[in-house]
mmCIF file of C-alpha atoms and ligand atoms in Angstrom:
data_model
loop_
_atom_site.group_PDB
_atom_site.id
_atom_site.type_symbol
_atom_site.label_atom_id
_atom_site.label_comp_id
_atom_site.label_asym_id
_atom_site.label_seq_id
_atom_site.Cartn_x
_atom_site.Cartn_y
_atom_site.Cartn_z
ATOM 1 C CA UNK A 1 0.000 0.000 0.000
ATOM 2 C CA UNK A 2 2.428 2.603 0.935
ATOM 3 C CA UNK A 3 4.692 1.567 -2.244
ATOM 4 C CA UNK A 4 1.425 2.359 -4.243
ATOM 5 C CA UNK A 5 1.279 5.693 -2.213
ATOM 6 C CA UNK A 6 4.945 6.464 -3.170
ATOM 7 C CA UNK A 7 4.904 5.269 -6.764
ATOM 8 C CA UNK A 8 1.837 7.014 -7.101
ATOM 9 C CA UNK A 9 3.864 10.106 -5.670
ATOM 10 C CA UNK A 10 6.795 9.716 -7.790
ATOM 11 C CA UNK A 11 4.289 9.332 -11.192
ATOM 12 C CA UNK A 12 2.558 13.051 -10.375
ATOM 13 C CA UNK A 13 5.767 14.812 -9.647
ATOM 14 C CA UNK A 14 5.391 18.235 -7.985
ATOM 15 C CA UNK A 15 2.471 19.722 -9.043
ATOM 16 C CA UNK A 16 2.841 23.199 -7.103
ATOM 17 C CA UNK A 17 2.788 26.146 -9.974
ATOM 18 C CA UNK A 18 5.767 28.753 -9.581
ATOM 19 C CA UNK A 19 4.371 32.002 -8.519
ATOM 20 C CA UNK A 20 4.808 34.245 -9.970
ATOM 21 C CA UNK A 21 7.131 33.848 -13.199
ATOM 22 C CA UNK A 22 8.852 35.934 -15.796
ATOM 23 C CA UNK A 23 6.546 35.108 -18.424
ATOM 24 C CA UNK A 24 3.559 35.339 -15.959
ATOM 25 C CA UNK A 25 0.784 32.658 -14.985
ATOM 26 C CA UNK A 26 -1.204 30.176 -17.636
ATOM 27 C CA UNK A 27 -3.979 32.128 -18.260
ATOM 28 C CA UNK A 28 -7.169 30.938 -20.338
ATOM 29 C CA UNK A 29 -7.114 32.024 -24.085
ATOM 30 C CA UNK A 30 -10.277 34.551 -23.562
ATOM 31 C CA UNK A 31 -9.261 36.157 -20.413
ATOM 32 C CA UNK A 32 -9.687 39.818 -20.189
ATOM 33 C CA UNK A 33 -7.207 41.797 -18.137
ATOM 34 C CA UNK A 34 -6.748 45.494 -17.677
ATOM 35 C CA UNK A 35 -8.638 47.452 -20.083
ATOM 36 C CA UNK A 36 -6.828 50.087 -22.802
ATOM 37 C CA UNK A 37 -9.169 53.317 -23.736
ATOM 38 C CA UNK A 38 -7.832 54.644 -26.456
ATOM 39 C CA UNK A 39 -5.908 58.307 -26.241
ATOM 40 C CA UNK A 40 -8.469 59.358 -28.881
ATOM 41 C CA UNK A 41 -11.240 58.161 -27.495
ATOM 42 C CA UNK A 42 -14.578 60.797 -27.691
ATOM 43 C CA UNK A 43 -17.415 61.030 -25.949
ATOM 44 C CA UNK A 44 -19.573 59.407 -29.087
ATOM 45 C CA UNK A 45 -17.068 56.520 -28.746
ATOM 46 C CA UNK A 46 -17.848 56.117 -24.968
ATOM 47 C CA UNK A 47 -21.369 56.409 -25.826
ATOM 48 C CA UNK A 48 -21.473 53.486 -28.264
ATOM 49 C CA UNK A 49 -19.443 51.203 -25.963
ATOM 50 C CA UNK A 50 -21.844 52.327 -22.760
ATOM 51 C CA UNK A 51 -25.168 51.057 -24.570
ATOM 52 C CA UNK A 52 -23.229 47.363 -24.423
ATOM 53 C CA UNK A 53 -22.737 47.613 -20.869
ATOM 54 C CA UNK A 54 -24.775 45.653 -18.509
ATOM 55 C CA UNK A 55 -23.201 47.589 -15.915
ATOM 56 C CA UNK A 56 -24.831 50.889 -15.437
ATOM 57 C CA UNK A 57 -22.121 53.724 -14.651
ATOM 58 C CA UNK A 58 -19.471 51.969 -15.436
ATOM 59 C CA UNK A 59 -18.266 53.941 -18.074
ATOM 60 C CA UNK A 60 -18.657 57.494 -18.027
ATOM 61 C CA UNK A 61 -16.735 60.844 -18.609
ATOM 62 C CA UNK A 62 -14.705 61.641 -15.941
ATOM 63 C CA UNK A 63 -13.047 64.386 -14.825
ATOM 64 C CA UNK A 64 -13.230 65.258 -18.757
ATOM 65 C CA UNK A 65 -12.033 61.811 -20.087
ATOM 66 C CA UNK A 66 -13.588 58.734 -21.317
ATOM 67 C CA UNK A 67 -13.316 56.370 -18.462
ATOM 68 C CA UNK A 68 -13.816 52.517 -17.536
ATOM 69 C CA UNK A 69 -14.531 51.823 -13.831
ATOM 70 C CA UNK A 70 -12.776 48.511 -12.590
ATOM 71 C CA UNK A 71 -14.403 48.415 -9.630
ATOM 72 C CA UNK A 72 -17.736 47.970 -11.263
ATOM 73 C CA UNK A 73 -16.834 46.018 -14.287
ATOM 74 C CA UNK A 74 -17.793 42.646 -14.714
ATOM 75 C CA UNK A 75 -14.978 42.112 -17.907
ATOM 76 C CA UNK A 76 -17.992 40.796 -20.173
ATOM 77 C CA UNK A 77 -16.175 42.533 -23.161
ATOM 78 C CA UNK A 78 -19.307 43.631 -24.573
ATOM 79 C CA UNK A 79 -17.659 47.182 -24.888
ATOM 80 C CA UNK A 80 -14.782 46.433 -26.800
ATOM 81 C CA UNK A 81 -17.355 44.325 -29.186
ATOM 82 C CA UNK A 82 -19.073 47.411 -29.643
ATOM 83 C CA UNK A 83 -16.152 49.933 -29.729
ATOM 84 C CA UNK A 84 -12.300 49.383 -31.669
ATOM 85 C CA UNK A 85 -11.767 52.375 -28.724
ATOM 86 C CA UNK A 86 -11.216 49.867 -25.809
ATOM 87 C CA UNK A 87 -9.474 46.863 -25.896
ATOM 88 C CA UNK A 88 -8.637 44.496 -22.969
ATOM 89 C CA UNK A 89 -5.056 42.848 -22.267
ATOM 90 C CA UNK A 90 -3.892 40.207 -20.289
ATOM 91 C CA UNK A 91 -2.211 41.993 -17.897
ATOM 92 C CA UNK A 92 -4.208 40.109 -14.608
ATOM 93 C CA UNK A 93 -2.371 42.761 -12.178
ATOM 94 C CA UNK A 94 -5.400 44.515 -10.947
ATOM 95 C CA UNK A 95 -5.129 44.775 -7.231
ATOM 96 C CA UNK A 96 -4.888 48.504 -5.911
ATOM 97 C CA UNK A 97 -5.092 50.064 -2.697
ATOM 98 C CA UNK A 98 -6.886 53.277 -3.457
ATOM 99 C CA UNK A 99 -10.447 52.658 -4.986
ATOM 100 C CA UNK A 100 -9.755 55.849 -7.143
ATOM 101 C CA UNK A 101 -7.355 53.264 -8.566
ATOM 102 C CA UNK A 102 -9.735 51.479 -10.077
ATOM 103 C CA UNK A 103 -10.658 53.854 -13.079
ATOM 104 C CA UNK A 104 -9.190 53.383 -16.426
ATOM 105 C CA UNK A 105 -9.073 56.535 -18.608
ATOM 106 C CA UNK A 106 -8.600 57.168 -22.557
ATOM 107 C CA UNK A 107 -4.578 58.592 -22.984
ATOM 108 C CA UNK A 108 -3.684 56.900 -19.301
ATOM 109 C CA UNK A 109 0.559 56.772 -19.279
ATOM 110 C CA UNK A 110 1.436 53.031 -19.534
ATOM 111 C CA UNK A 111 0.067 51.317 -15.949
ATOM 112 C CA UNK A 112 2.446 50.176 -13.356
ATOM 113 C CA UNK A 113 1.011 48.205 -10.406
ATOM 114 C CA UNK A 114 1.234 50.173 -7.639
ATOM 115 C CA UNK A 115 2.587 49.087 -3.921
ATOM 116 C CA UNK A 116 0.902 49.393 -0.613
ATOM 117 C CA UNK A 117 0.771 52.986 0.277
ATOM 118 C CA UNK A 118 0.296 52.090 4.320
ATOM 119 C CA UNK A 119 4.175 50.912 4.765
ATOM 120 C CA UNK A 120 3.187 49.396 8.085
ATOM 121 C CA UNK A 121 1.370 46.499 6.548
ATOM 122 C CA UNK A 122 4.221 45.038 4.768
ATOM 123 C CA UNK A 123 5.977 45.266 8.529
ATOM 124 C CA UNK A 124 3.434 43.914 10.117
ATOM 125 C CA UNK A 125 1.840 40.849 7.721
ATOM 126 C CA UNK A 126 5.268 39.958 5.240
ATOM 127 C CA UNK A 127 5.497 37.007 6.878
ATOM 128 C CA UNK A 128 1.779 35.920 8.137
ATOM 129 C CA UNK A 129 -1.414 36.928 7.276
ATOM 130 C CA UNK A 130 -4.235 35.128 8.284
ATOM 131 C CA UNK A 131 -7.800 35.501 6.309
ATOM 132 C CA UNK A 132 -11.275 35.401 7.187
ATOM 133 C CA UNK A 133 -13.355 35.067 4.157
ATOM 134 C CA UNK A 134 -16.812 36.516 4.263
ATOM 135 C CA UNK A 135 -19.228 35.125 1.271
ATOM 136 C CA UNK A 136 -22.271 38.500 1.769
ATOM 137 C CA UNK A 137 -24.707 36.929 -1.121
ATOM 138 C CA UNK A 138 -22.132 36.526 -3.647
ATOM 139 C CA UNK A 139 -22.820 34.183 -6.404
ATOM 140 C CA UNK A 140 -20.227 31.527 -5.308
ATOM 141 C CA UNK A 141 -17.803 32.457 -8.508
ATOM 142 C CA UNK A 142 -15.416 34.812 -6.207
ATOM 143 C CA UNK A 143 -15.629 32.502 -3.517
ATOM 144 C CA UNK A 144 -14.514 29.240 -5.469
ATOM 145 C CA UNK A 145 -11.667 30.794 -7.327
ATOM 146 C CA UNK A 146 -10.603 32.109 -4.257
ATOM 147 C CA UNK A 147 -11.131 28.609 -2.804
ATOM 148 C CA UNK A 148 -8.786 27.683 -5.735
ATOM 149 C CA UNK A 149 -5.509 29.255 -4.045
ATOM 150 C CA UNK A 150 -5.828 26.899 -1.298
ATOM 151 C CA UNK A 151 -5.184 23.968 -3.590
ATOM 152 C CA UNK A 152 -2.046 22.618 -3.984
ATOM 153 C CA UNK A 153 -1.619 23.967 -7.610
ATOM 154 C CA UNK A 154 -1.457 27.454 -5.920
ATOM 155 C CA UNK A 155 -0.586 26.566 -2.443
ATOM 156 C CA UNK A 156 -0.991 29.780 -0.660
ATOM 157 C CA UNK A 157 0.036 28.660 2.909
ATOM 158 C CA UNK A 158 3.757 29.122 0.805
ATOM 159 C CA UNK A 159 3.785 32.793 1.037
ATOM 160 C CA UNK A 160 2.199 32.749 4.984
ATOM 161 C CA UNK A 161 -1.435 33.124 4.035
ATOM 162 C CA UNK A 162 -3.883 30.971 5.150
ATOM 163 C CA UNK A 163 -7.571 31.203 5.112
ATOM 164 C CA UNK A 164 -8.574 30.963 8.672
ATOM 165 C CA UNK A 165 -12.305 29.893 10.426
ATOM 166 C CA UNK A 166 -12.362 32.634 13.387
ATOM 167 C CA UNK A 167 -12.210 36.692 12.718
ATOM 168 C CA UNK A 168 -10.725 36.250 16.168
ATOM 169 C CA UNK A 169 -7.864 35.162 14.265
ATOM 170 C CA UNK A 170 -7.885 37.005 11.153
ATOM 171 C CA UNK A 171 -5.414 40.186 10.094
ATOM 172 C CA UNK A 172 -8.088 40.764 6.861
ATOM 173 C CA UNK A 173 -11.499 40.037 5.862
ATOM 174 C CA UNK A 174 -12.137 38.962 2.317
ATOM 175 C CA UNK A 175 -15.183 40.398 1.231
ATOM 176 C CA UNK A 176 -17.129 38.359 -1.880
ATOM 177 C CA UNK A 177 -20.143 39.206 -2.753
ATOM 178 C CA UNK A 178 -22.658 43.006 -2.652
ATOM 179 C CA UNK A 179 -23.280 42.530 1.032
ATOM 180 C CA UNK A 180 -26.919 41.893 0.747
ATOM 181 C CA UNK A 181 -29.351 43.401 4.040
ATOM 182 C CA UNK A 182 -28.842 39.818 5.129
ATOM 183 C CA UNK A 183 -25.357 39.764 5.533
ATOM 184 C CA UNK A 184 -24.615 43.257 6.692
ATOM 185 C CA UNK A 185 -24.879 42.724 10.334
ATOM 186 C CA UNK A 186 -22.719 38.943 10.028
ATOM 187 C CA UNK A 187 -20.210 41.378 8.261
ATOM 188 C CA UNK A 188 -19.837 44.292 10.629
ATOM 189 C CA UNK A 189 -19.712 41.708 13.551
ATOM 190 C CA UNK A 190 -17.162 39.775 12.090
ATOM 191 C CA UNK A 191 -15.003 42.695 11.291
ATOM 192 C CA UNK A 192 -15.773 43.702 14.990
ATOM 193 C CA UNK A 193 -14.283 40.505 15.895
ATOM 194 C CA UNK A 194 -11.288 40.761 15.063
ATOM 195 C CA UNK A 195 -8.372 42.412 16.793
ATOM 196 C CA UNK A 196 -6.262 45.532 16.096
ATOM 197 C CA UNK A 197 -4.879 45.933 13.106
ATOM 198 C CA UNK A 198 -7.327 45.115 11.078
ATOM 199 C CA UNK A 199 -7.672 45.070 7.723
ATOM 200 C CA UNK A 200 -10.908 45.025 5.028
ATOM 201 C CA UNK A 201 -9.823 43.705 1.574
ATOM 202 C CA UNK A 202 -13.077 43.764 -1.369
ATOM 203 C CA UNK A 203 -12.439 41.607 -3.523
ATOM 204 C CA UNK A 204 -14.614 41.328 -7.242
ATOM 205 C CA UNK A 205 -17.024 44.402 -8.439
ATOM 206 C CA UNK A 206 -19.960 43.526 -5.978
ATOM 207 C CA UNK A 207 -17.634 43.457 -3.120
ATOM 208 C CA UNK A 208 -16.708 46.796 -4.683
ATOM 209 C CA UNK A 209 -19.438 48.598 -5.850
ATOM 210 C CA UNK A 210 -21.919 46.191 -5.600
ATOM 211 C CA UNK A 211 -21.439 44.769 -9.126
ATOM 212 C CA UNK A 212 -24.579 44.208 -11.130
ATOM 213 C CA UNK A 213 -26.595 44.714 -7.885
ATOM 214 C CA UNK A 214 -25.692 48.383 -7.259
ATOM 215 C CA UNK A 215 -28.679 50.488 -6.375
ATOM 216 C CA UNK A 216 -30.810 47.535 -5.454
ATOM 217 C CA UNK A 217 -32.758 48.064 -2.238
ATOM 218 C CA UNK A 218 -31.713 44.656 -1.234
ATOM 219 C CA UNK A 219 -27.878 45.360 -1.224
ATOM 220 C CA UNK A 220 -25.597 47.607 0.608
ATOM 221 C CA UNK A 221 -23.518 48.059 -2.643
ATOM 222 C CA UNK A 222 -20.311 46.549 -1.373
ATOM 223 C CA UNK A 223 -18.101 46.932 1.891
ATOM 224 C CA UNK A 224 -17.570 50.250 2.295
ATOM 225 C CA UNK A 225 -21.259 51.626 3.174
ATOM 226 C CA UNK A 226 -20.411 48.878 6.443
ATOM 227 C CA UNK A 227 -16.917 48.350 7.351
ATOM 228 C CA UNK A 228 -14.319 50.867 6.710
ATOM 229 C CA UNK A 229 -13.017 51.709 2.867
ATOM 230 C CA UNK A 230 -11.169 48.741 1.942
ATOM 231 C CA UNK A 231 -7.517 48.524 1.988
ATOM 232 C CA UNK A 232 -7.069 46.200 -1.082
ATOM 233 C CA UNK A 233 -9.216 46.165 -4.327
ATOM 234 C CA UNK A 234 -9.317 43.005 -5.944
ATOM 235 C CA UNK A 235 -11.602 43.620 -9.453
ATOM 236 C CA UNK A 236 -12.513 40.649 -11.359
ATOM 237 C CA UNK A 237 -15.785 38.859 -12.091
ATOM 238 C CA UNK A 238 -14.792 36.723 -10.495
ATOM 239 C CA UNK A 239 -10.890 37.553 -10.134
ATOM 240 C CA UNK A 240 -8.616 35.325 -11.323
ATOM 241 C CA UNK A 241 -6.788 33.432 -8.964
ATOM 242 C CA UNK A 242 -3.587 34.755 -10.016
ATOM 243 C CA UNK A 243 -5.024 38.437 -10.351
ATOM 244 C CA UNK A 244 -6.317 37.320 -6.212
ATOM 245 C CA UNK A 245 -2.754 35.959 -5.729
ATOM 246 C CA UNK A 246 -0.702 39.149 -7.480
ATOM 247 C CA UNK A 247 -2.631 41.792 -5.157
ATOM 248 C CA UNK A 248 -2.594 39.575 -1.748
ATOM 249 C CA UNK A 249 0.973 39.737 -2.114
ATOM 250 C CA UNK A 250 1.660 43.167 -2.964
ATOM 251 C CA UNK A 251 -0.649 43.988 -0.205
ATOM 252 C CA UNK A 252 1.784 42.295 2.443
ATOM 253 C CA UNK A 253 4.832 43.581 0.089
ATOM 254 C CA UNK A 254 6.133 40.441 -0.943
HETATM 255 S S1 LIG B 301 -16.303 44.726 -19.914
HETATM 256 FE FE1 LIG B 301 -16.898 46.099 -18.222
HETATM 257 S S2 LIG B 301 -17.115 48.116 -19.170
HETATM 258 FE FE2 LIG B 301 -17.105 46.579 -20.823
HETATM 259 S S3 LIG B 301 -19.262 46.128 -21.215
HETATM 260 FE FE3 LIG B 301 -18.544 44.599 -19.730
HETATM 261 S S4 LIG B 301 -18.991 45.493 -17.723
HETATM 262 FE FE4 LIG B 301 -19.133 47.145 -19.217
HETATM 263 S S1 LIG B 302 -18.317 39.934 -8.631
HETATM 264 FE FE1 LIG B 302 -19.215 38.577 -10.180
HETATM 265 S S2 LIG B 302 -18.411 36.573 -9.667
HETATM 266 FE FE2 LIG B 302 -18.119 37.865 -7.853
HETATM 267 S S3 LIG B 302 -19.957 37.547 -6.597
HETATM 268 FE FE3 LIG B 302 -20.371 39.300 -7.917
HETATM 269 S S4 LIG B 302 -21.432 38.454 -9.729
HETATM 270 FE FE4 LIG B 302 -20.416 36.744 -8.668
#
């Protein structure tokens, strides 16, 4: 039996993915990364592409510019069906810490990820950072490929974080879902659970801005109208693992 176990053993090899490599992760052949709006992008352009969007507000002029809000986008592609204007790439590095972050303008300067503005969370979590994952009504997407890093082809536990079962143990809660009424309360008691520092991390556009649900009566429209402003942004619809993966570990600046 336990020769079967080790043959077995010897026949899979290590199956443990490097993260993260030169030439970046295996990513599926129709995945959409970080949107490009064209520098010449008009308002007639952004007009065309908005009338494909199921997502209302999610592109808009702003602050005189065509503009694509990550936080709210659900990466359907309809837009860049409709428009030549916008184009997604594969660049999966999404994460930031600032949810003015999250918008995309026509003309932006060639995007850089950034790192964690609050220098004392690198200090405090490079090592370990433990995770409480809170599901508030999402539709189980965000939740499973965040279930994904915990298997051994991602093995998070690697780079010291580890989904734990108590907020009394938790550094950061991983908000899913648009935080329905339901889940409001279960949210701000978890979060009140939990133990100084603290830390709020929204991860996919309902956890943002409430996704597709925004302005529904029966949603808060994401974490921050009940815990305090997030301080990671994971977009996605779901995220990607490795987009999930790429931000976590900026986040504790490794
Ligand atoms: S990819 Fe985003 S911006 Fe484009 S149509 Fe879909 S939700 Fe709207
Ligand atoms: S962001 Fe998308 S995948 Fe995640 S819970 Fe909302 S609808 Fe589901």
């Amino acid at each position: 039996m336990i020769l079967k176990s080790i043959l077995a053993r010897l026949f899979q090899g290590y199956r443990t993915g490097t993260f993260p490599t030169k030439s970046g992760p295996k990513l599926p052949p129709d995945f959409k990364g970080r949107p490009v709006l064209a520098a010449d992008m008009t308002e007639a352009d952004l007009k065309v592409a908005a009338a494909a969007c199921p997502c209302p507000g999610c592109l808009a002029i702003r602050n005189g510019k065509p503009s694509l809000d990550l936080g709210r986008c659900t990466f359907c592609g309809r837009c860049a069906a409709a428009s030549p204007k916008i184009t997604f790439t594969k660049d999966y590095r999404l994460a930031v810490f600032k949810r003015e972050d999250l918008i995309v303008s026509s003309g932006d300067p060639e995007y850089v990820p950034p790192q964690n503005p609050n220098a004392a969370i690198p200090r405090l979590l490079k090592r370990s950072c433990q995770i409480r994952e809170v599901s508030a009504a999402g539709c189980a997407a965000c939740e499973l490929d965040f279930n994904v890093l915990g298997t051994l082809a991602w093995d998070l536990g690697r780079f010291g974080l580890k989904v734990v079962a108590s907020p009394r143990h938790a550094d950061a809660v991983y908000v899913t879902g648009p935080v329905s009424r339901n889940m409001a309360l279960a949210l701000q008691k978890t979060y009140a659970a939990m133990s100084e520092p603290r830390f709020v991390i929204a991860a996919g556009a309902c956890a943002i801005s409430g996704g597709l649900y925004a302005g529904s009566p029966e949603v808060r429209n994401g974490t921050s109208d009940v815990v305090p402003e997030p301080d990671l942004f994971i977009p996605g619809c779901p995220p990607h693992p490795a987009t999930a993966l790429e931000g976590l570990l900026r986040f504790i600046g490794r």
